[in-house]
Tab-separated table of C-alpha atoms and ligand atoms in Angstrom:
chain	number	residue	atom	x	y	z
A	1	UNK	CA	-15.282	-23.348	-8.279
A	2	UNK	CA	-15.679	-20.060	-10.188
A	3	UNK	CA	-12.683	-19.274	-12.402
A	4	UNK	CA	-10.324	-17.038	-10.348
A	5	UNK	CA	-9.744	-15.073	-13.555
A	6	UNK	CA	-13.264	-13.687	-12.955
A	7	UNK	CA	-11.701	-11.586	-10.222
A	8	UNK	CA	-10.014	-9.420	-12.858
A	9	UNK	CA	-13.362	-8.540	-14.480
A	10	UNK	CA	-15.124	-8.145	-11.143
A	11	UNK	CA	-12.612	-5.488	-10.058
A	12	UNK	CA	-12.421	-3.838	-13.463
A	13	UNK	CA	-16.203	-3.437	-13.548
A	14	UNK	CA	-16.449	-2.577	-9.849
A	15	UNK	CA	-18.577	-5.564	-8.939
A	16	UNK	CA	-17.764	-5.942	-5.230
A	17	UNK	CA	-20.227	-8.780	-4.681
A	18	UNK	CA	-18.730	-10.857	-7.466
A	19	UNK	CA	-15.182	-10.032	-6.335
A	20	UNK	CA	-15.977	-11.305	-2.833
A	21	UNK	CA	-17.683	-14.428	-4.178
A	22	UNK	CA	-14.839	-15.415	-6.502
A	23	UNK	CA	-12.301	-14.745	-3.742
A	24	UNK	CA	-14.203	-16.830	-1.199
A	25	UNK	CA	-14.464	-19.728	-3.613
A	26	UNK	CA	-10.825	-19.533	-4.669
A	27	UNK	CA	-9.633	-19.469	-1.052
A	28	UNK	CA	-11.861	-22.421	-0.218
A	29	UNK	CA	-10.204	-24.260	-3.103
A	30	UNK	CA	-6.765	-23.391	-1.636
A	31	UNK	CA	-5.706	-21.043	-4.419
A	32	UNK	CA	-2.637	-19.112	-3.239
A	33	UNK	CA	-3.721	-15.599	-2.076
A	34	UNK	CA	-0.650	-13.993	-3.649
A	35	UNK	CA	-1.544	-15.592	-6.965
A	36	UNK	CA	-4.990	-13.963	-6.795
A	37	UNK	CA	-3.400	-10.664	-5.919
A	38	UNK	CA	-0.577	-10.591	-8.441
A	39	UNK	CA	-2.254	-12.340	-11.367
A	40	UNK	CA	-5.714	-10.770	-11.287
A	41	UNK	CA	-6.240	-8.019	-8.730
A	42	UNK	CA	-3.230	-5.735	-9.222
A	43	UNK	CA	-3.401	-6.061	-13.052
A	44	UNK	CA	-7.096	-5.105	-12.842
A	45	UNK	CA	-6.257	-1.963	-10.848
A	46	UNK	CA	-3.508	-1.158	-13.356
A	47	UNK	CA	-6.037	-1.432	-16.168
A	48	UNK	CA	-8.433	0.810	-14.222
A	49	UNK	CA	-5.605	3.353	-13.993
A	50	UNK	CA	-4.904	3.032	-17.715
A	51	UNK	CA	-8.566	3.595	-18.590
A	52	UNK	CA	-8.679	6.593	-16.270
A	53	UNK	CA	-5.674	8.060	-18.035
A	54	UNK	CA	-7.370	7.595	-21.443
A	55	UNK	CA	-10.607	9.201	-20.187
A	56	UNK	CA	-12.472	5.912	-20.564
A	57	UNK	CA	-12.991	5.776	-16.795
A	58	UNK	CA	-13.680	8.656	-14.422
A	59	UNK	CA	-13.489	9.038	-10.631
A	60	UNK	CA	-16.770	7.116	-9.957
A	61	UNK	CA	-15.371	4.084	-11.840
A	62	UNK	CA	-12.109	4.391	-9.875
A	63	UNK	CA	-14.097	4.413	-6.651
A	64	UNK	CA	-16.227	1.370	-7.412
A	65	UNK	CA	-13.191	-0.562	-8.663
A	66	UNK	CA	-11.412	0.326	-5.406
A	67	UNK	CA	-14.460	-0.866	-3.436
A	68	UNK	CA	-14.406	-4.214	-5.264
A	69	UNK	CA	-10.646	-4.503	-4.672
A	70	UNK	CA	-11.194	-3.845	-0.955
A	71	UNK	CA	-14.000	-6.416	-0.723
A	72	UNK	CA	-11.597	-9.028	-2.025
A	73	UNK	CA	-8.629	-7.828	0.057
A	74	UNK	CA	-10.650	-8.056	3.267
A	75	UNK	CA	-10.917	-11.781	2.625
A	76	UNK	CA	-7.359	-12.233	1.386
A	77	UNK	CA	-5.238	-10.298	3.840
A	78	UNK	CA	-6.084	-12.361	6.959
A	79	UNK	CA	-4.868	-15.420	5.037
A	80	UNK	CA	-1.710	-13.633	3.966
A	81	UNK	CA	-1.073	-12.427	7.516
A	82	UNK	CA	-1.509	-15.857	9.115
A	83	UNK	CA	2.184	-16.679	8.794
A	84	UNK	CA	3.782	-14.537	11.515
A	85	UNK	CA	3.528	-14.530	15.325
A	86	UNK	CA	6.334	-12.935	17.362
A	87	UNK	CA	7.028	-9.202	16.974
A	88	UNK	CA	9.818	-8.490	14.532
A	89	UNK	CA	9.751	-4.756	15.284
A	90	UNK	CA	7.468	-1.731	15.294
A	91	UNK	CA	6.288	-0.030	12.112
A	92	UNK	CA	4.336	3.210	11.855
A	93	UNK	CA	2.684	3.399	8.442
A	94	UNK	CA	0.516	5.935	6.656
A	95	UNK	CA	-0.305	7.653	3.393
A	96	UNK	CA	1.164	11.155	3.289
A	97	UNK	CA	-0.772	14.404	3.545
A	98	UNK	CA	-3.011	15.246	0.591
A	99	UNK	CA	-3.196	11.640	-0.572
A	100	UNK	CA	-6.236	9.415	-0.031
A	101	UNK	CA	-5.003	6.218	-1.713
A	102	UNK	CA	-4.817	3.412	0.812
A	103	UNK	CA	-5.194	0.065	-0.972
A	104	UNK	CA	-1.447	-0.473	-1.444
A	105	UNK	CA	-0.647	0.928	1.998
A	106	UNK	CA	-3.173	-1.446	3.620
A	107	UNK	CA	-1.657	-4.336	1.746
A	108	UNK	CA	1.838	-3.444	2.938
A	109	UNK	CA	0.501	-3.099	6.515
A	110	UNK	CA	-1.124	-6.550	6.361
A	111	UNK	CA	1.987	-8.161	4.929
A	112	UNK	CA	4.146	-6.566	7.620
A	113	UNK	CA	1.757	-7.871	10.282
A	114	UNK	CA	2.006	-11.260	8.637
A	115	UNK	CA	5.782	-10.894	8.818
A	116	UNK	CA	5.528	-10.476	12.590
A	117	UNK	CA	5.767	-6.681	12.857
A	118	UNK	CA	3.659	-4.605	15.229
A	119	UNK	CA	1.959	-2.167	12.839
A	120	UNK	CA	0.512	1.206	13.779
A	121	UNK	CA	-1.542	2.408	10.825
A	122	UNK	CA	-2.167	6.156	10.859
A	123	UNK	CA	-4.464	6.010	7.806
A	124	UNK	CA	-4.477	8.449	4.901
A	125	UNK	CA	-3.822	12.176	4.501
A	126	UNK	CA	-1.421	12.065	7.439
A	127	UNK	CA	0.399	15.321	8.298
A	128	UNK	CA	4.137	15.186	9.067
A	129	UNK	CA	3.586	16.062	12.764
A	130	UNK	CA	1.387	13.022	13.264
A	131	UNK	CA	4.143	10.752	11.907
A	132	UNK	CA	6.643	12.468	14.220
A	133	UNK	CA	4.396	11.943	17.277
A	134	UNK	CA	3.890	8.254	16.513
A	135	UNK	CA	7.596	7.625	15.928
A	136	UNK	CA	8.505	9.431	19.184
A	137	UNK	CA	6.668	6.813	21.228
A	138	UNK	CA	9.339	4.161	20.771
A	139	UNK	CA	12.988	4.174	19.670
A	140	UNK	CA	13.878	1.973	16.726
A	141	UNK	CA	10.537	2.408	14.990
A	142	UNK	CA	10.424	1.954	11.228
A	143	UNK	CA	8.450	4.653	9.463
A	144	UNK	CA	6.700	3.441	6.294
A	145	UNK	CA	5.333	6.130	3.972
A	146	UNK	CA	3.017	5.618	1.017
A	147	UNK	CA	2.143	8.050	-1.803
A	148	UNK	CA	0.328	7.449	-5.082
A	149	UNK	CA	0.344	10.937	-6.552
A	150	UNK	CA	3.261	12.776	-8.082
A	151	UNK	CA	1.893	15.852	-6.320
A	152	UNK	CA	2.027	14.249	-2.854
A	153	UNK	CA	5.218	12.192	-3.071
A	154	UNK	CA	7.181	15.331	-2.202
A	155	UNK	CA	5.502	15.178	1.241
A	156	UNK	CA	7.780	12.217	1.975
A	157	UNK	CA	10.743	14.577	2.001
A	158	UNK	CA	8.812	16.924	4.286
A	159	UNK	CA	8.188	14.049	6.717
A	160	UNK	CA	11.865	13.045	6.721
A	161	UNK	CA	12.814	16.667	7.404
A	162	UNK	CA	10.303	16.822	10.269
A	163	UNK	CA	11.781	13.630	11.762
A	164	UNK	CA	15.230	15.205	11.489
A	165	UNK	CA	14.053	18.466	13.054
A	166	UNK	CA	12.587	16.499	15.983
A	167	UNK	CA	16.003	14.862	16.561
A	168	UNK	CA	14.641	11.399	15.742
A	169	UNK	CA	16.365	10.632	12.458
A	170	UNK	CA	19.214	8.551	13.943
A	171	UNK	CA	16.743	6.296	15.766
A	172	UNK	CA	14.255	5.930	12.915
A	173	UNK	CA	14.534	3.997	9.665
A	174	UNK	CA	12.332	5.313	6.875
A	175	UNK	CA	10.984	3.158	4.053
A	176	UNK	CA	8.854	4.462	1.229
A	177	UNK	CA	6.692	3.148	-1.598
A	178	UNK	CA	3.751	3.753	-3.918
A	179	UNK	CA	3.257	3.714	-7.681
A	180	UNK	CA	5.295	6.840	-8.568
A	181	UNK	CA	8.143	6.060	-6.153
A	182	UNK	CA	11.484	4.710	-7.363
A	183	UNK	CA	14.761	3.695	-5.742
A	184	UNK	CA	16.278	6.858	-7.234
A	185	UNK	CA	13.668	8.982	-5.499
A	186	UNK	CA	14.278	7.144	-2.230
A	187	UNK	CA	18.008	7.889	-2.559
A	188	UNK	CA	17.309	11.491	-3.459
A	189	UNK	CA	15.268	12.209	-0.330
A	190	UNK	CA	17.467	10.103	1.962
A	191	UNK	CA	15.008	7.291	2.709
A	192	UNK	CA	16.591	4.092	4.071
A	193	UNK	CA	14.496	1.619	2.104
A	194	UNK	CA	12.133	1.258	-0.838
A	195	UNK	CA	10.124	-1.474	-2.452
A	196	UNK	CA	7.582	-1.590	-5.247
A	197	UNK	CA	5.431	-4.302	-3.697
A	198	UNK	CA	4.055	-5.523	-0.403
A	199	UNK	CA	5.955	-8.780	-0.017
A	200	UNK	CA	9.322	-7.175	-0.749
A	201	UNK	CA	8.369	-4.500	1.804
A	202	UNK	CA	8.620	-7.160	4.529
A	203	UNK	CA	12.133	-8.095	3.399
A	204	UNK	CA	13.106	-4.416	3.400
A	205	UNK	CA	11.706	-3.922	6.931
A	206	UNK	CA	13.615	-6.997	8.153
A	207	UNK	CA	16.824	-5.670	6.650
A	208	UNK	CA	16.290	-2.290	8.299
A	209	UNK	CA	15.726	-3.815	11.746
A	210	UNK	CA	18.806	-6.018	11.456
A	211	UNK	CA	21.174	-3.053	10.932
B	1	B12	C1	-8.014	3.269	-6.897
B	1	B12	C2	-7.475	4.613	-7.299
B	1	B12	C3	-8.064	5.734	-6.714
B	1	B12	C4	-9.119	5.641	-5.613
B	1	B12	C5	-8.384	5.311	-4.281
B	1	B12	C6	-9.231	4.480	-3.349
B	1	B12	C7	-8.423	4.019	-2.166
B	1	B12	N1	-9.129	3.817	-1.076
B	1	B12	O1	-7.209	3.823	-2.209
B	1	B12	C8	-9.738	7.090	-5.625
B	1	B12	C9	-10.976	7.111	-6.500
B	1	B12	C10	-10.082	7.694	-4.265
B	1	B12	C11	-8.648	7.872	-6.352
B	1	B12	C12	-8.603	9.245	-6.326
B	1	B12	C13	-7.701	9.983	-7.070
B	1	B12	N2	-6.792	9.510	-7.947
B	1	B12	CO1	-6.318	7.618	-8.064
B	1	B12	N3	-5.931	5.883	-8.617
B	1	B12	C14	-6.398	4.730	-8.234
B	1	B12	C15	-5.716	3.594	-9.064
B	1	B12	C16	-6.668	3.201	-10.192
B	1	B12	C17	-5.304	2.335	-8.332
B	1	B12	C18	-4.405	2.531	-7.102
B	1	B12	C19	-4.305	1.205	-6.384
B	1	B12	O2	-5.022	0.968	-5.424
B	1	B12	N4	-3.440	0.294	-6.895
B	1	B12	C20	-3.315	-1.074	-6.376
B	1	B12	C21	-2.305	-1.121	-5.215
B	1	B12	C22	-2.176	-2.541	-4.702
B	1	B12	O3	-1.053	-0.714	-5.730
B	1	B12	P1	-0.178	0.488	-5.101
B	1	B12	O4	-1.044	1.456	-4.412
B	1	B12	O5	0.782	0.984	-6.115
B	1	B12	O6	0.662	-0.240	-3.914
B	1	B12	C23	1.658	-1.204	-4.149
B	1	B12	C24	3.069	-0.615	-4.311
B	1	B12	O7	3.076	0.684	-4.850
B	1	B12	C25	3.696	-0.741	-2.952
B	1	B12	N5	3.470	0.310	-1.953
B	1	B12	C26	2.453	1.163	-1.776
B	1	B12	N6	2.620	1.900	-0.678
B	1	B12	C27	3.771	1.516	-0.124
B	1	B12	C28	4.425	1.945	1.033
B	1	B12	C29	5.647	1.371	1.377
B	1	B12	C30	6.338	1.835	2.622
B	1	B12	C31	6.216	0.372	0.557
B	1	B12	C32	7.534	-0.206	0.908
B	1	B12	C33	5.557	-0.079	-0.596
B	1	B12	C34	4.343	0.501	-0.922
B	1	B12	O8	3.139	-1.936	-2.461
B	1	B12	C35	1.756	-1.979	-2.841
B	1	B12	C36	1.312	-3.411	-2.935
B	1	B12	O9	2.072	-4.192	-3.822
B	1	B12	C37	-4.440	4.341	-9.573
B	1	B12	C38	-3.802	3.764	-10.851
B	1	B12	C39	-2.645	2.821	-10.533
B	1	B12	N7	-2.529	1.785	-11.320
B	1	B12	O10	-1.882	3.020	-9.588
B	1	B12	C40	-4.965	5.777	-9.700
B	1	B12	C41	-4.010	6.964	-9.653
B	1	B12	C42	-2.950	6.758	-8.576
B	1	B12	N8	-4.892	8.069	-9.267
B	1	B12	C43	-4.635	9.157	-9.899
B	1	B12	C44	-5.339	10.378	-9.736
B	1	B12	C45	-4.966	11.496	-10.674
B	1	B12	C46	-6.324	10.523	-8.739
B	1	B12	C47	-7.117	11.800	-8.415
B	1	B12	C48	-6.308	13.099	-8.419
B	1	B12	C49	-8.316	11.855	-9.412
B	1	B12	C50	-9.190	13.082	-9.323
B	1	B12	N9	-9.189	13.849	-10.390
B	1	B12	O11	-9.833	13.331	-8.321
B	1	B12	C51	-7.691	11.483	-7.014
B	1	B12	C52	-6.770	11.960	-5.875
B	1	B12	C53	-7.397	11.817	-4.519
B	1	B12	C54	-6.364	12.047	-3.436
B	1	B12	N10	-6.274	13.266	-2.929
B	1	B12	O12	-5.627	11.132	-3.088
B	1	B12	C55	-3.451	9.000	-10.841
B	1	B12	C56	-2.174	9.638	-10.298
B	1	B12	C57	-1.412	10.364	-11.381
B	1	B12	C58	-0.172	11.000	-10.864
B	1	B12	N11	0.836	10.942	-11.694
B	1	B12	O13	-0.070	11.526	-9.792
B	1	B12	C59	-3.394	7.447	-11.032
B	1	B12	C60	-1.972	6.888	-11.322
B	1	B12	C61	-4.355	7.116	-12.210
B	1	B12	C62	-3.811	7.545	-13.557
B	1	B12	N12	-3.227	6.635	-14.312
B	1	B12	O14	-3.906	8.691	-13.908
B	1	B12	N13	-7.793	7.054	-7.009
């Protein structure tokens, strides 16, 4: 079996083929998918971000690293989602308007599915009205918002205000996340839940449905 540590370099250098190969081999050898994710893949994306900040990497490098990350995630997430069966509740998820980052959001969506939730994924760059329309369809929906940019995280507040204006706030729990988001920010904008990673997001969603 190829060393799973090779996944870190494959993502860092944007080698999607190698990322998929190492992932396939590691899964065949029963390596825990969350170990691959937390030990190699997320640290690689963090390093990509660091290099971008230092002007060592530019947008093309970000894009090819993201493509390699996705190639690996496509193989991993079905394994991570295998656990759950019955519906634990309904979640509408999306990345807020102006923001195109979807790797973390997709991961949260897959983990929620694995946790037994029915997940409606609205994609990226989602305007507040679209979230409102999707939430309207069923009472008791959890709304999960993702943002990766300090310039777009403020859209989360806009979405919460739109949900309030539509008279849906009492029936809707809102959870938020993404690299710049903190518990303090969640409190500040009146979100009901926050987590900084995909597995904790499932626990948060469970807690919100049990209230
Ligand atoms: C890959 C990447 C891109 C890719 C995105 C590809 C894609 N399909 O997603 C591309 C190239 C498109 C991109 C573009 C840009 N990017 Co970018 N990008 C990144 C990078 C390197 C990795 C993000 C990532 O995927 N991380 C891995 C995932 C797994 O982590 P995550 O998203 O944080 O998600 C986890 C948690 O946050 C949480 N979570 C996430 N969402 C949610 C939701 C809920 C409800 C919950 C509970 C939890 C949760 O769980 C997830 C899993 O554990 C980050 C650096 C970084 N380390 O974050 C920069 C970064 C986010 N980008 C940045 C910038 C500046 C940009 C651009 C403006 C660059 C430019 N000049 O064009 C554009 C903006 C485009 C746009 N309008 O959105 C900056 C943001 C700076 C800031 N303070 O706002 C960062 C931080 C890089 C940096 N260090 O400067 N980017």
